[in-house]
XYZ file of C-alpha atoms in Angstrom:
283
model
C -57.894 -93.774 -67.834
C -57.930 -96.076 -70.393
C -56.706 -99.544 -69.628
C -53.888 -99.846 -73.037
C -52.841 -96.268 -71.386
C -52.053 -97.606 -67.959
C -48.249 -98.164 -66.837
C -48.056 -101.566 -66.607
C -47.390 -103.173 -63.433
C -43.687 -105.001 -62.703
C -44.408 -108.405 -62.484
C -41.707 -109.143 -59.671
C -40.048 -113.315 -60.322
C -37.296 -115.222 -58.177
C -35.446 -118.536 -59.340
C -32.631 -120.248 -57.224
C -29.887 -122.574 -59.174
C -26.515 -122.133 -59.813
C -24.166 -121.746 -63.272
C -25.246 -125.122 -64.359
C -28.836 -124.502 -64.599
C -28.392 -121.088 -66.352
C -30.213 -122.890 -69.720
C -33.271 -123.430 -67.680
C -33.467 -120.038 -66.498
C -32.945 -118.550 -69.717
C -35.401 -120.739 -71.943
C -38.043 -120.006 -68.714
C -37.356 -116.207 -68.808
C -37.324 -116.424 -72.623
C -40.981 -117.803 -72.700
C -42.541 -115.143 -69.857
C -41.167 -111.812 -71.904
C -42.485 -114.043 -75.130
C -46.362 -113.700 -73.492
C -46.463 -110.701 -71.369
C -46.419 -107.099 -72.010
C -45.231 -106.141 -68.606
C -41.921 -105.441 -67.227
C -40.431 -108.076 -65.634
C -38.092 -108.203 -62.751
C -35.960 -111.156 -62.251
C -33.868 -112.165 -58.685
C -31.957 -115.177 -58.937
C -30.811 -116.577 -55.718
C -27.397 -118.169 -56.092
C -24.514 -119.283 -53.828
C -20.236 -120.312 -54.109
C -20.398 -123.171 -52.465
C -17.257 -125.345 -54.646
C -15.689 -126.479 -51.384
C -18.678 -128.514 -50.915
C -19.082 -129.882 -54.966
C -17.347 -128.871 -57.378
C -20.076 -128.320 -59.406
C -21.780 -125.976 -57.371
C -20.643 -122.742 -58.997
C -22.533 -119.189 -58.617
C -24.526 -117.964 -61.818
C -21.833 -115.984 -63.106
C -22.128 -112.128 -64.052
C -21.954 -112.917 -67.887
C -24.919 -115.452 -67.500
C -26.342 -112.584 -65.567
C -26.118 -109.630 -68.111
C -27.402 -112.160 -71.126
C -30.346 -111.826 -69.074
C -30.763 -108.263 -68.379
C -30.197 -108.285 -72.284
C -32.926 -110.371 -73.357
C -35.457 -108.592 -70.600
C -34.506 -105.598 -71.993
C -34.613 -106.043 -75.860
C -38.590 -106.869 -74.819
C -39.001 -103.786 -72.213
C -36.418 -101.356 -71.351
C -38.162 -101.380 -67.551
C -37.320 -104.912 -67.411
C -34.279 -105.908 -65.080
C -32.384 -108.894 -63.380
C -30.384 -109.153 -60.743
C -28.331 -111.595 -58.701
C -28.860 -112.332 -55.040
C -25.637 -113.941 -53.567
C -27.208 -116.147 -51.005
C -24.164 -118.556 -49.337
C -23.599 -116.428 -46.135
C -27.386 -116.892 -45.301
C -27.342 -120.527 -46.325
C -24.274 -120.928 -44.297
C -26.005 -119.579 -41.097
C -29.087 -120.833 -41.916
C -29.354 -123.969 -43.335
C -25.652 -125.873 -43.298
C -25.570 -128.991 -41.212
C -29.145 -130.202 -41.088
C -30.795 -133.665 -41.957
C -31.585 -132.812 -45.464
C -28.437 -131.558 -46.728
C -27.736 -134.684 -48.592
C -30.605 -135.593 -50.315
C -32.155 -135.905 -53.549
C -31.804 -131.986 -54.342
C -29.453 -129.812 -54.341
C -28.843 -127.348 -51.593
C -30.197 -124.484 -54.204
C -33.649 -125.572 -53.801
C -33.493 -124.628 -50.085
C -32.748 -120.906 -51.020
C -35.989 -119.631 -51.467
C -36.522 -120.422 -47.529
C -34.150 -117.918 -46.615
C -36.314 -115.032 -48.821
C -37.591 -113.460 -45.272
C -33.800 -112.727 -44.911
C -34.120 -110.281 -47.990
C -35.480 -106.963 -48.817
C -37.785 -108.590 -51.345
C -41.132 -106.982 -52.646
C -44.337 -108.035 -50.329
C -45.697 -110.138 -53.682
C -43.415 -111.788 -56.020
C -43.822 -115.327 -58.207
C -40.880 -117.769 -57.250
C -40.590 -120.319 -60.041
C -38.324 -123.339 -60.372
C -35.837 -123.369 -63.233
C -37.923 -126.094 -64.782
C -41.086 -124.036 -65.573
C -42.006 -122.180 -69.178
C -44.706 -119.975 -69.867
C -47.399 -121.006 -72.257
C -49.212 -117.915 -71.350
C -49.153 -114.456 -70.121
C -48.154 -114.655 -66.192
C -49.598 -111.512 -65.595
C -53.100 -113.573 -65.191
C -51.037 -115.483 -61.906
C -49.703 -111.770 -60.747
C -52.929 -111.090 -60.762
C -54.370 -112.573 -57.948
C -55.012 -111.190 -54.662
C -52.772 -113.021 -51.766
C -53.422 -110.350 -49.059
C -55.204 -112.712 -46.632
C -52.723 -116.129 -47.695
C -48.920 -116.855 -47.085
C -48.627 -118.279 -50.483
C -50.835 -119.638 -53.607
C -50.115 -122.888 -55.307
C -51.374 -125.874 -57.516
C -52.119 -128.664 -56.040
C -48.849 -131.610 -56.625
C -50.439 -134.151 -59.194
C -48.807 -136.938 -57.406
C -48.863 -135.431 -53.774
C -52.470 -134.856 -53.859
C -52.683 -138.610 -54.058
C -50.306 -140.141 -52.418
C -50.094 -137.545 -49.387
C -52.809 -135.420 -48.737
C -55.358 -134.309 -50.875
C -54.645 -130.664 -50.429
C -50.711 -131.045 -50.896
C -49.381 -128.574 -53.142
C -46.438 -128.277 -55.532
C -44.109 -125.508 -54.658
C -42.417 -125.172 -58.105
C -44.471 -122.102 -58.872
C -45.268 -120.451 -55.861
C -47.475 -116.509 -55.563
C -45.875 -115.555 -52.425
C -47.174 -113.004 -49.980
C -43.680 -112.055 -48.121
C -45.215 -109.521 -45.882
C -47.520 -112.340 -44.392
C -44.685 -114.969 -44.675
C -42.797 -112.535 -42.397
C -45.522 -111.774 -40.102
C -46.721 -115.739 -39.409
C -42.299 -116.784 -39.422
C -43.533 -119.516 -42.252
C -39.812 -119.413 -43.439
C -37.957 -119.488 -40.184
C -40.510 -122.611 -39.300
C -39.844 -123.990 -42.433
C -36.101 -123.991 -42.137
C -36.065 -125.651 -38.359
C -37.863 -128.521 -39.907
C -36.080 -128.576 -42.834
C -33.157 -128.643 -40.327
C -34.389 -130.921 -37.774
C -35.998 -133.951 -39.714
C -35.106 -135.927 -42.527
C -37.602 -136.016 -45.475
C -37.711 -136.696 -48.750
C -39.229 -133.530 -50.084
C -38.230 -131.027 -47.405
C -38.744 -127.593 -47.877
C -42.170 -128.463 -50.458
C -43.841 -131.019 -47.377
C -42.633 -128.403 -44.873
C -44.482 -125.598 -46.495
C -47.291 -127.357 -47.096
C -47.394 -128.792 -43.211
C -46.437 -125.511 -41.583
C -48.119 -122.811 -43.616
C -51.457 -121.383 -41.778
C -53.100 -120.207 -44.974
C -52.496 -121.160 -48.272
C -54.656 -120.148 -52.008
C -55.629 -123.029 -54.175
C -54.656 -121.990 -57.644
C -56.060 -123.839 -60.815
C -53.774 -126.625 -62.505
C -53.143 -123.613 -65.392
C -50.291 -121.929 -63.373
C -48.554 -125.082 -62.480
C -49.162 -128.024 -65.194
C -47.565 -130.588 -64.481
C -48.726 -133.073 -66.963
C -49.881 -132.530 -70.895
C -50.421 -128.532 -71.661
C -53.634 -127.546 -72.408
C -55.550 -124.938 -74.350
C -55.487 -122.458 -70.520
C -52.145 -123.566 -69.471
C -50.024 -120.431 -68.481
C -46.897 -122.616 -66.752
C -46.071 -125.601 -68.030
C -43.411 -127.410 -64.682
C -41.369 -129.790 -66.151
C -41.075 -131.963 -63.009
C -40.710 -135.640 -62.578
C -43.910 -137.744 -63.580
C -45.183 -140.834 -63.461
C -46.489 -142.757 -66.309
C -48.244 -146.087 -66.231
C -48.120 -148.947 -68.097
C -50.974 -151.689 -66.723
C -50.285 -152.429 -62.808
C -46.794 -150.760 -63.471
C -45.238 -147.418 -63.799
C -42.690 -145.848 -64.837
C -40.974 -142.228 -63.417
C -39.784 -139.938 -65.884
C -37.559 -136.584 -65.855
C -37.829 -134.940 -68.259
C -36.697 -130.905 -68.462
C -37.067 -128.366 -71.152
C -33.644 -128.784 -71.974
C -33.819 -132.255 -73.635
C -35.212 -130.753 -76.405
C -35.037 -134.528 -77.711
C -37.039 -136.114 -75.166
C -39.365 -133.225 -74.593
C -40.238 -134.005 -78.456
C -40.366 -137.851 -78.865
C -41.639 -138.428 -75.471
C -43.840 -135.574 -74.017
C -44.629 -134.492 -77.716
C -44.394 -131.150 -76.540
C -43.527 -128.952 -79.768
C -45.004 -125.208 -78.619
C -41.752 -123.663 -77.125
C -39.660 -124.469 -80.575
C -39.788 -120.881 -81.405
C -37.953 -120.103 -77.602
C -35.639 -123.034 -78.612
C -34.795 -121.165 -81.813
C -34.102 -117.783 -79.986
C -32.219 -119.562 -77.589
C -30.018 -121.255 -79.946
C -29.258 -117.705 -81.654
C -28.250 -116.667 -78.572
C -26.049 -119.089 -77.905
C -24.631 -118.310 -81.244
C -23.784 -114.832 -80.202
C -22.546 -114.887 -76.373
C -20.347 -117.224 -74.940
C -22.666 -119.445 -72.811
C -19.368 -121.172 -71.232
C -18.512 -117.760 -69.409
């Protein structure tokens, strides 16, 4: 069979936030259906949990259907759905050592996947990631033998360990995960000792076998000509025998300009901005 004839595989994605990080998702989902031809399902892992901040509010169902909109204006076998996650969280990962820290509790969601009926291969990205490329080229890649495939950190692989790998974009072999109990390891360190990364040291401690990708599906520095994920994490920048940490996400459309003179995802601004103009984002 020809190859343009072929049904086109669903390229299966999972984020974690809550309500307040619904721009990030959006402009991230905006930019994968803006390179691939693929349908594209979307989980997003999300939790209540107001009695402990205020600010920690679910992604709401309105949030939710903009979504399903957008996936589906590009391919009608495109879908998203929401994956209430506080009763897990509340078993699982409430009370330990890293509660408090620098992130917020969302970013520990993705180590309660194993607790879902989730696809054997799926992509989990971080809110702060857009596509410069077609993410089928990451789908792509065979994970049978590996837990998980990931970049190596920019800073990590320093600092840390020369192997030490970002987990912002991660290809993720569940049925292995499952099979080795990388997530229920994960989460009794997570529990047990206080770090300053958690879950991303814990994964790259504990897991038994993990795929190298190249820098192209998780950039974390200037985009270049085979970049397919640009992560807009925190980076250093140095100035003589000093440096300077930066934080800048694809929301600061201002910063992301004038200081990362990053100017490729104006057209997914643009469509963003007209959607905004016709739902009401504040739902």
């Amino acid at each position: 069979m020809d190859e343009s004839n072929r049904e086109k595989e669903n390229i299966q994605i999972c984020y974690c936030g809550n309500k307040n990080v619904f721009p990030q998702i959006l402009l991230s989902v905006l930019s994968i259906i803006r390179h691939t031809e693929n349908p594209v399902t979307i989980r997003i892992f999300t939790m209540d949990l107001t009695d402990v901040n205020q600010a920690f509010t679910p992604i709401s169902e309105n949030q939710l259907n903009i979504i399903k909109e957008v996936l589906r204006r590009k391919n009608e076998k495109s879908d998203a759905v929401l994956v209430d996650a506080g009763e897990e969280y509340r078993i699982s990962l409430v009370g330990g050592k890293n509660e408090k820290g620098f992130y917020t509790p969302y970013a520990l969601l993705r180590l309660l996947f194993d607790k879902y009926d989730l696809p054997d291969k799926l992509i989990y990205l971080d809110t702060d990631t857009m596509c410069c490329g077609d993410i089928v080229k990451l789908w792509k890649y065979d994970i049978e033998d590996y837990e998980f495939g990931a970049v190596k950190d920019k800073e990590g692989s320093f600092w840390i360990n020369k192997n030490y790998c970002n987990s912002g974009v991660l290809l993720m072999n569940m049925d292995r995960c499952r099979r080795t109990d990388l997530l229920g390891r994960v989460r009794d360190k997570v529990m047990n000792r206080r770090m300053f990364m958690p879950d991303q040291s814990s994964l790259n401690k504990l897991a038994k076998r993990k795929l190298y990708l190249p820098r192209a599906f998780n950039e974390q520095r200037e985009i270049r000509p085979d970049t397919v994920i640009k992560h807009f994490c925190r980076g250093m920048k140095w100035y003589g025998p000093f440096f300077k940490l930066y934080n800048y996400k694809q929301t600061d459309r201002e910063n992301v300009h004038n200081k990362l003179k990053i100017f490729c995802f104006d057209d997914i601004y643009e469509e963003y901005d007209r959607l905004a103009e016709q739902y009401d984002f504040a739902k």
